[in-house]
Amino acid sequence: MKKDVDELILYPREWVDETSSRVHEVVHRWAQKEIIEDRLAYTHHYETQFDEKRKSLSLTIGLQKLTLPEEYGGGGWNTMQHVPGVVTIVSEIARADAAIGVISAMTYSIFGLIASERNRKDALTKALAPMFCGNNLATPSVMLPGAGMTGEDTPLFMGRALPVSIEPAAGGYRLMGGAMRPLACGHMADLYCVACTDKDGESCVAFVPAEAEGIIKGPAVKTTGLNACRNATISFDGVRIPEEYVLRDPNMLATLHIWINLYLGAVSVGSSLNFFEILRDWAESRTIKGGTPMKENPLCASVLADVAEEIALSRLLLYNMAHVFVHSERFGAVEDKGMFTFAQMIGSRIQKSALLAINRGMELMGSAGYAKEWHVEKHWRDVKTIQSALCGVGAGVPVKMDIARFFFDCKEV
Amino acid sequence: MKKDVDELILYPREWVDETSSRVHEVVHRWAQKEIIEDRLAYTHHYETQFDEKRKSLSLTIGLQKLTLPEEYGGGGWNTMQHVPGVVTIVSEIARADAAIGVISAMTYSIFGLIASERNRKDALTKALAPMFCGNNLATPSVMLPGAGMTGEDTPLFMGRALPVSIEPAAGGYRLMGGAMRPLACGHMADLYCVACTDKDGESCVAFVPAEAEGIIKGPAVKTTGLNACRNATISFDGVRIPEEYVLRDPNMLATLHIWINLYLGAVSVGSSLNFFEILRDWAESRTIKGGTPMKENPLCASVLADVAEEIALSRLLLYNMAHVFVHSERFGAVEDKGMFTFAQMIGSRIQKSALLAINRGMELMGSAGYAKEWHVEKHWRDVKTIQSALCGVGAGVPVKMDIARFFFDCKEV
Amino acid sequence: MNHIDEFCVPHEYISPMEKHLRRVLRNWVDTYVMPNRRLYDEDWKDHHLLEPAFDRLMAGLGFQKAMFPPECGGWGLGKSDYLFRAAYAISEEIGRGDTGIAVAFGVTFWPIFTILIDPYENMRLAKELAPLYCNTDKAFFAANAMTEPQGGADIENMELLKGKTIRTTARLDGDEWVINGHKLWPTNSGGTGKLFGVPCTTKPGSDDPNDFAFIFVPAETPGVTQSSPYEKAGMAADKNGDIWFEDVRVPSWYRAHGPGTDFIAFYQLISLGQVASIAFLTGAMMNLYERLYEFVSTRTYRNKPLKEHDAVAAVIGRIAGDIDICRILGYEAAMIGDRRRMPYGDPITSERTVGRIRNIKDFVSDRAVENFGTAMDILGAYGADRDWDIEKHWRDIKIVQLWMGGKQLCQMEAARYYFNCKTL
Amino acid sequence: MNHIDEFCVPHEYISPMEKHLRRVLRNWVDTYVMPNRRLYDEDWKDHHLLEPAFDRLMAGLGFQKAMFPPECGGWGLGKSDYLFRAAYAISEEIGRGDTGIAVAFGVTFWPIFTILIDPYENMRLAKELAPLYCNTDKAFFAANAMTEPQGGADIENMELLKGKTIRTTARLDGDEWVINGHKLWPTNSGGTGKLFGVPCTTKPGSDDPNDFAFIFVPAETPGVTQSSPYEKAGMAADKNGDIWFEDVRVPSWYRAHGPGTDFIAFYQLISLGQVASIAFLTGAMMNLYERLYEFVSTRTYRNKPLKEHDAVAAVIGRIAGDIDICRILGYEAAMIGDRRRMPYGDPITSERTVGRIRNIKDFVSDRAVENFGTAMDILGAYGADRDWDIEKHWRDIKIVQLWMGGKQLCQMEAARYYFNCKTL
């Protein structure tokens, strides 16, 4: 009998608590039944079915509120020891559908940032809780700093441009600037989580409900992948938000990068796990050279091995990232900057590995890799979209500069 | 003040027990004082100084007998929970000198195989203990299966040729065949640990003391690196060994591969850690473009980042390999074949990463990377020598086939 | 460097007509393709937007006549000493705009190459088929119906399998061939193709090259059925579908040549197809350079243009450098083909020519896949944007890497040549 | 494919003398180098074994005369339309045997290129120096003393720094130049070089090209001191050491040309050096193919020859394919140089030529480093063996990747050209 991927692509189960394992099983059933086994139908009615599938996961099963504190109506998984479990769950969601995975990842990242025991922002969490703990789907959109425009002198976060700024306004703040491209869901978001600066150029993170006045939303952009997470360019023209909606601690933006690298890593690993399953079926059933099963051809087998290796190692690294984050004290000296660096380093490696695995595996699938029917091309487009947006402008050079700063104490790169 | 590498290139210290940490400190002092700070002298009198340096580590500090059971005069570290600690120590040794690291790695692998609590072969351990627990240096030489010769129909272990066979002889076995090339130290070994087969083609591991009659030793070969571990081609012409010197359980050869991948991984990680230190000094003190410190040039910084990333991730993977091996039950279903696969997969990845790090870093060092004076070229040659010998014939294809067999259930590759 | 035309050109190889060909096609691409190509993904089924562009290129500008000899109303390129180089230049210019269009256009010639390139000419058949191409004001599409459901890349693996796995049968009945079988995925199927070149076997299971037949089948022949086009990740201009042949009857002289010769004439297509594939890729990469140049000049890191940041410069420099290199190799591949009639050249069906060209195709494919991937990363959050055009090429060129037997077959044929392997 | 001579050749580029040159050198390599090269590592200091080989090649066969015009007793290659291509073929053949020998030989011409290639000729000086090369039965070595302790690759980064960081000074005193400074690492120093070409500044700290001077200094001139050779990881045939100049006086006409012209004449060396470097690498890789072919044919996995295992075949096929590709690129790089006098060519000091050739050098270096590394892996436990010769090339070719400013400078110059970067 064919083995389950979890028996092959190993991860340290000791780090995942039992409650998480039970939720994982529920999500696994959802993934299998509602999406994976229904994929041919899902291919052709993707856009319309998307909300329905999300609802069953987020509202019926209740995962949307999972990481909010119990006292605000959440699932109570706002402790750090649940983090590896959430990683497992996000992977499982993305195994079915990367777009739902990305929305989950952004949700959990935001509440990781503001509601986790390590750094609770109670007023903000309380204010946002109804949106995520109610009976409607809530879509967040995370806006990280990125490339600036030539000729503009923009405040920077680790070299990346922060074109949105805040200034105090009666009882809160006013946001200005933008033409920023979110990671995803810019066009359909209910809540924006925005990297910005104060007037001293210090980085902050601001939360902006979509109904606030002054949000300028560009047209929905057509994108390679994550087509259900309709994106758009977003600007702010004097948008007002309450005081507690801004996190002014300059570590917050770095911490947001950690959370998002972790959970988007989980998405791409999950997507590549499903790719592994599809490829395995293909390699077993397809024959080449007039009769040999593809998997028994040594060259094909070596490509299969490369695929498995990339996925297995990136899954291992993903859990290591979670583990270092949760137990940084046991890892020697991971202060904030170190953790930020490790998250960027492992996060970008995971994205690269997941995409490499799919790219290589597609080599064996010929046109089946390319036809919508097989679903492989969707994983490929989705993961690529995540990778490009997350690992950032300049072929990952900003991440490399982060790494060089940490390990070699560079000052000016 | 410049940070210690262990504060930058993190590893999960929680997995390393306290006793190991104390021994690590002792080894660190040895590495620093006897070798690293003495390197210019060591460069020019390498061959003669080698034994002396080894003696101080192996005999004076006592590391040679470290992993033998106490009851036979050993250090008593034959429990599995010491394994991550031994990894740390082997890395530290190799940070100073990869050749001493390789000899240590082979020693610990052998006693990991026969003396660890998981699989004790008491009679054999007792027989070999005096050689390693006495007052003389003892050098083992591990002979793994590899490429066969065209036209010969050799028994195979996972596709690799096993040209040495055993047959029963009064009270023991007789070994025939060979022209095998050990991983290292073939010319200077006191003990050979030989992959071989019985007459049914089942793989075994045989131990052959160097003084046994009938060992045919080729001339010492000149090699790229590990020049102190003088190697030679070895054949056996009816060499007799006692019965307990042969491990006939067919899992033993796979298990030997696990141990050797783990500890030679530690060697290459250790060697690359020292390379990191040298490169860091270089990047700080060297200026380019008429004045900028090299590390502040963004392109150089991006190469530095690649170097750091490769080393940091391979160190992380190394400890994961140790951890999976020690606590396989916590990792889901790692049965023997799974662990063998993971060890090969992670082991070869570590070797590749370590070499890649050095190769890339050398790009920045110009002729200093190449001149013997800087010691960088020695790490480069040593790690390459380990990598080629360990990851095996055929550009790693046998390892890829192992991976494909495990993950895709291939039968004929 | 200020313009894509400054990428390396081996001047000594250039044909006299190249400059003219490129100018006409550059103008056509900029007029017909560039303004519309972002919408082509939605046009994959109907080709409402694509049709006028094709009509202009193929019929209006007359490019679909190019390969036929003048006596058939064509331009005579099929017999030119510059055949491969001209094909390279044409394919590159079109590929710059849209590799899907480039392949749909290029493949239209693919079946008739078996009868138009000396020494394997069949003028009777050429004259019969020429009006379809030369006597029309609409784009005319033809297809090579090669791949079969069970076979995957087997049909392209001629050297090893010699047609042994082909299940589409051709049986001679009087002066008609009767064809039965099922083909899938040909470029220009899914309803567009009006003429199919069909590799068949006259003796199922045989690996005797004499039992291989290449037969032309007009799409409207009774018994031919086409499926509607598949939905794919990209390459909307290239429709692909199933073709079923049920007791399809065509005249006996619709066979390209005859036993043995069909096999070798068909085998010529491999190298031609590979050279065109290389050109599609270098064309797409030239456009990559144009788009990337704009991005790295207008976007910043640390408030400096990306291209002025040494580490980014190294990455984009490598991309541009690869384009230069791939183009040198592309021209060399074309030249290897065009040397077929020179005393120091090899036949295009020789193991040497096939191996070398496959090797270059494999290499260029890998560079393209990697460079487009990297370029999307450079664009970061904009990498996935339709508006930057790079993502479209990224989706399209992956299929160029995969087609014609894919990467692994390329690797095997190259290895076989370089190391005289016998059993691969 | 059965022989290294079947690797791709762009036939149209080949010079009439190439076949002869290659035959003579192939024979010399097989007679003098191959039987001894495994021992060269031990010969790095004394060159006992190397000296006879050099004498035979350079004086016996006369190759050290090659660049001088016939009126100076040379072969006139310096003024040939085939200069770069001939240099490529010569360097490749020698590099096949030993890249250390190839560089020691090639660099002997390097300083005099500044005065032998039109339009920057200096016949007075050429005639004065010619007897050293042409009138002897011993190998004659010369060196370009460029690198300085503080500068690293700065001296090769002429385009950006224009000699600004050079600390070796030249002061005109009557009709003599007085030179002071410290150079290190030149090929053919460490005692072998008898003539040095020395880039100096006539005004320290200036980035005005007019203040750059290229001056010839015979090694035995008073005030010149050489260190003994450094010990290196490989390339034993190439001795490197320190050279100190203390109030060294040479005649004023020992300056290559004069203000401005020295700079541009010196800058020609970059592209010549890069083309030769590419040839060293392709030569070494051709030998890699020879040795690897033997290993993969005689060793097995699963009791089948390695080359018959599809997965191994793909890897070795890629290696051989890279050799083919690098060779095509190498000839193109040479051709780019030789187009300097053709109407459609560019000067060898143009940004375009320098950028393109650097790009090819960077690419070929990376392929060589990777392919030799992979080849050692293929040999497994034998990869590190001196007896298989691959490890020697592996050690040697890494230095080819690193020299002349190294990989990063190559990347920067290429990026500057392709993207018009201003501040790199």
Coordinates of C-alpha atoms in Angstrom, one line a residue, chain D residues 65-322:
Chain D
K65 CA 59.3 34.1 -31.1
A66 CA 55.7 33.9 -32.3
M67 CA 54.5 37.4 -31.6
F68 CA 57.4 39.4 -32.9
P69 CA 57.4 40.7 -36.5
P70 CA 59.6 38.9 -39.0
E71 CA 62.0 41.8 -39.1
C72 CA 62.7 41.2 -35.4
G73 CA 63.2 37.4 -36.1
G74 CA 59.7 36.4 -35.1
W75 CA 56.7 34.7 -36.7
G76 CA 54.6 37.8 -37.0
L77 CA 51.6 36.6 -35.2
G78 CA 51.2 39.9 -33.3
K79 CA 50.0 41.5 -36.5
S80 CA 48.0 38.6 -37.8
D81 CA 44.3 38.9 -38.4
Y82 CA 44.2 35.5 -36.6
L83 CA 46.0 36.7 -33.5
F84 CA 43.3 35.9 -31.0
R85 CA 42.3 32.6 -32.7
A86 CA 45.9 31.4 -32.9
A87 CA 46.4 32.3 -29.3
Y88 CA 43.2 30.4 -28.4
A89 CA 44.3 27.3 -30.2
I90 CA 47.8 27.4 -28.7
S91 CA 46.6 28.0 -25.2
E92 CA 44.0 25.3 -25.5
E93 CA 46.5 22.7 -26.6
I94 CA 49.0 23.5 -23.8
G95 CA 46.2 23.9 -21.3
R96 CA 45.1 20.3 -22.0
G97 CA 48.4 19.1 -20.6
D98 CA 48.9 21.6 -17.8
T99 CA 47.3 25.0 -17.4
G100 CA 50.3 26.1 -15.2
I101 CA 52.6 25.7 -18.2
A102 CA 50.1 27.3 -20.4
V103 CA 50.0 30.5 -18.3
A104 CA 53.7 30.6 -17.7
F105 CA 54.1 30.4 -21.5
G106 CA 51.3 32.8 -22.4
V107 CA 52.3 35.5 -19.9
T108 CA 55.7 35.7 -21.4
F109 CA 54.0 37.5 -24.3
W110 CA 51.8 39.6 -22.1
P111 CA 54.0 42.6 -21.5
I112 CA 55.1 42.9 -25.1
F113 CA 51.6 42.8 -26.4
T114 CA 51.5 46.4 -25.3
I115 CA 54.0 47.3 -28.0
L116 CA 53.3 44.7 -30.7
I117 CA 49.7 45.0 -31.6
D118 CA 48.7 47.7 -34.0
P119 CA 47.7 50.5 -33.7
Y120 CA 49.9 50.6 -30.6
E121 CA 53.3 49.5 -31.9
N122 CA 56.7 50.6 -30.6
M123 CA 59.2 49.1 -33.0
R124 CA 62.2 50.7 -31.4
L125 CA 61.5 48.9 -28.2
A126 CA 60.4 45.7 -29.9
K127 CA 63.7 45.5 -31.8
E128 CA 65.5 46.1 -28.5
L129 CA 63.7 43.4 -26.7
A130 CA 63.3 40.9 -29.5
P131 CA 66.7 39.1 -29.1
L132 CA 65.7 38.1 -25.6
Y133 CA 62.9 36.1 -27.1
C134 CA 64.2 35.2 -30.5
N135 CA 67.9 34.8 -30.1
T136 CA 68.3 32.1 -27.5
D137 CA 68.0 28.4 -27.0
K138 CA 66.5 28.6 -23.5
A139 CA 63.0 29.4 -22.5
F140 CA 62.6 33.1 -21.8
F141 CA 60.1 34.3 -19.3
A142 CA 58.6 37.7 -18.8
A143 CA 56.0 38.9 -16.4
N144 CA 53.4 41.7 -16.0
A145 CA 54.0 43.0 -12.5
M146 CA 50.5 44.4 -11.8
T147 CA 49.1 43.5 -8.4
E148 CA 50.1 45.4 -5.4
P149 CA 49.8 44.5 -1.7
Q150 CA 47.0 47.0 -0.9
G151 CA 45.2 46.7 -4.2
G152 CA 44.0 43.2 -4.8
A153 CA 42.1 43.4 -8.1
D154 CA 42.2 47.1 -8.4
I155 CA 44.7 47.2 -11.1
E156 CA 42.5 45.0 -13.3
N157 CA 39.6 47.3 -12.6
M158 CA 41.0 49.9 -14.9
E159 CA 37.7 51.1 -16.2
L160 CA 36.5 52.3 -12.8
L161 CA 39.7 53.2 -11.1
K162 CA 41.9 54.2 -14.0
G163 CA 45.0 53.4 -12.1
K164 CA 44.1 55.6 -9.2
T165 CA 45.2 53.1 -6.5
I166 CA 48.6 52.3 -8.0
R167 CA 51.4 53.0 -5.6
T168 CA 54.3 52.0 -7.7
T169 CA 55.8 55.3 -8.9
A170 CA 57.8 56.2 -12.0
R171 CA 59.7 59.5 -12.0
L172 CA 61.5 60.8 -15.0
D173 CA 65.1 61.8 -14.2
G174 CA 66.9 63.0 -17.2
D175 CA 66.5 60.2 -19.8
E176 CA 65.8 57.6 -17.2
W177 CA 62.7 56.4 -15.4
V178 CA 63.2 55.8 -11.6
I179 CA 60.8 53.2 -10.3
N180 CA 59.9 52.5 -6.7
G181 CA 57.2 50.1 -5.5
H182 CA 56.2 46.6 -4.5
K183 CA 54.4 44.1 -6.7
L184 CA 53.3 40.7 -5.9
W185 CA 51.9 37.5 -7.4
P186 CA 52.8 38.0 -11.1
T187 CA 53.0 34.9 -13.1
N188 CA 56.6 34.3 -14.0
S189 CA 58.0 36.0 -10.9
G190 CA 59.6 34.1 -8.1
G191 CA 62.8 34.0 -10.0
T192 CA 61.8 32.9 -13.4
G193 CA 61.0 36.2 -15.1
K194 CA 63.8 38.1 -16.8
L195 CA 61.7 41.0 -18.0
F196 CA 58.9 42.8 -16.2
G197 CA 56.2 45.0 -17.6
V198 CA 55.4 47.3 -14.8
P199 CA 52.2 49.5 -14.5
C200 CA 53.2 52.6 -12.6
T201 CA 51.8 56.0 -11.8
T202 CA 53.6 59.2 -12.6
K203 CA 51.4 61.0 -10.1
P204 CA 50.2 58.9 -7.2
G205 CA 46.5 59.1 -6.5
S206 CA 45.6 60.4 -9.9
D207 CA 42.9 58.8 -11.9
D208 CA 43.9 60.6 -15.1
P209 CA 44.9 58.0 -17.6
N210 CA 47.7 60.2 -18.7
D211 CA 49.5 59.6 -15.4
F212 CA 49.6 55.8 -16.0
A213 CA 52.9 54.5 -17.3
F214 CA 53.7 51.0 -18.5
I215 CA 57.5 50.5 -18.3
F216 CA 59.7 47.6 -19.1
V217 CA 62.2 46.6 -16.5
P218 CA 64.8 43.8 -17.1
A219 CA 64.9 41.7 -14.0
E220 CA 68.7 42.1 -13.5
T221 CA 68.4 45.9 -13.3
P222 CA 70.0 47.1 -10.0
G223 CA 67.3 47.7 -7.4
V224 CA 65.0 44.9 -8.5
T225 CA 64.6 42.1 -5.9
Q226 CA 62.5 39.0 -6.3
S227 CA 61.3 36.7 -3.5
S228 CA 61.4 33.0 -3.8
P229 CA 58.1 31.5 -5.1
Y230 CA 55.1 31.1 -2.9
E231 CA 53.7 27.6 -2.2
K232 CA 50.3 27.2 -3.7
A233 CA 47.5 24.7 -4.0
G234 CA 48.5 24.0 -7.6
M235 CA 49.9 25.4 -10.9
A236 CA 53.4 24.5 -10.0
A237 CA 54.7 25.5 -13.4
D238 CA 53.7 29.1 -12.7
K239 CA 56.0 30.7 -10.1
N240 CA 54.7 33.7 -8.2
G241 CA 56.4 35.9 -5.7
D242 CA 57.1 39.4 -4.6
I243 CA 59.0 41.9 -6.6
W244 CA 60.5 45.0 -5.0
F245 CA 61.7 48.0 -7.0
E246 CA 64.0 50.3 -5.2
D247 CA 65.2 53.3 -7.2
V248 CA 65.3 51.2 -10.3
R249 CA 66.6 53.1 -13.3
V250 CA 65.7 52.2 -16.9
P251 CA 66.1 54.2 -20.1
S252 CA 63.2 56.6 -20.8
W253 CA 62.3 54.7 -24.0
Y254 CA 61.5 51.6 -22.0
R255 CA 58.1 53.2 -21.4
A256 CA 55.7 51.4 -23.8
H257 CA 54.4 54.5 -25.4
G258 CA 53.6 57.7 -23.5
P259 CA 50.8 59.5 -21.6
G260 CA 47.3 58.2 -22.5
T261 CA 48.6 55.6 -24.9
D262 CA 50.1 53.4 -22.3
F263 CA 46.8 53.2 -20.6
I264 CA 44.9 52.1 -23.7
A265 CA 47.7 49.8 -24.9
F266 CA 47.8 48.1 -21.5
Y267 CA 44.0 47.8 -21.4
Q268 CA 44.3 45.6 -24.5
L269 CA 45.9 43.0 -22.3
I270 CA 42.7 42.4 -20.4
S271 CA 40.8 40.9 -23.3
L272 CA 43.8 38.9 -24.6
G273 CA 44.3 37.5 -21.1
Q274 CA 40.7 36.6 -20.8
V275 CA 40.7 34.8 -24.2
A276 CA 43.8 32.9 -23.2
S277 CA 42.2 32.0 -19.9
I278 CA 39.1 30.6 -21.6
A279 CA 41.4 28.5 -23.8
F280 CA 43.3 27.2 -20.7
L281 CA 40.0 26.1 -19.3
T282 CA 38.6 24.5 -22.4
G283 CA 42.0 22.7 -22.9
A284 CA 41.9 21.4 -19.4
M285 CA 38.3 20.3 -19.9
M286 CA 39.2 18.4 -23.1
N287 CA 41.6 16.4 -21.0
L288 CA 38.9 16.0 -18.4
Y289 CA 36.8 14.3 -21.1
E290 CA 39.7 12.0 -22.0
R291 CA 40.2 10.9 -18.5
L292 CA 36.6 10.7 -17.5
Y293 CA 35.8 8.7 -20.6
E294 CA 38.1 6.0 -19.4
F295 CA 36.7 6.0 -15.9
V296 CA 33.0 5.8 -16.8
S297 CA 33.7 3.1 -19.4
T298 CA 35.7 0.8 -17.1
R299 CA 33.9 1.3 -13.7
T300 CA 30.4 0.1 -12.8
Y301 CA 27.3 0.7 -10.8
R302 CA 25.0 -2.3 -10.6
N303 CA 27.6 -4.2 -12.6
K304 CA 26.9 -2.0 -15.6
P305 CA 29.5 0.5 -16.9
L306 CA 28.8 3.9 -15.3
K307 CA 28.2 5.5 -18.7
E308 CA 25.4 3.0 -19.4
H309 CA 23.5 4.1 -16.3
D310 CA 21.0 6.7 -17.5
A311 CA 21.4 8.9 -14.4
V312 CA 25.2 8.9 -14.6
A313 CA 25.0 9.4 -18.4
A314 CA 22.9 12.6 -17.9
V315 CA 25.6 14.0 -15.6
I316 CA 28.6 13.1 -17.9
G317 CA 26.6 14.1 -20.9
R318 CA 26.1 17.6 -19.3
I319 CA 29.9 17.8 -18.7
A320 CA 30.7 16.9 -22.3
G321 CA 28.0 19.2 -23.5
D322 CA 29.4 22.0 -21.5

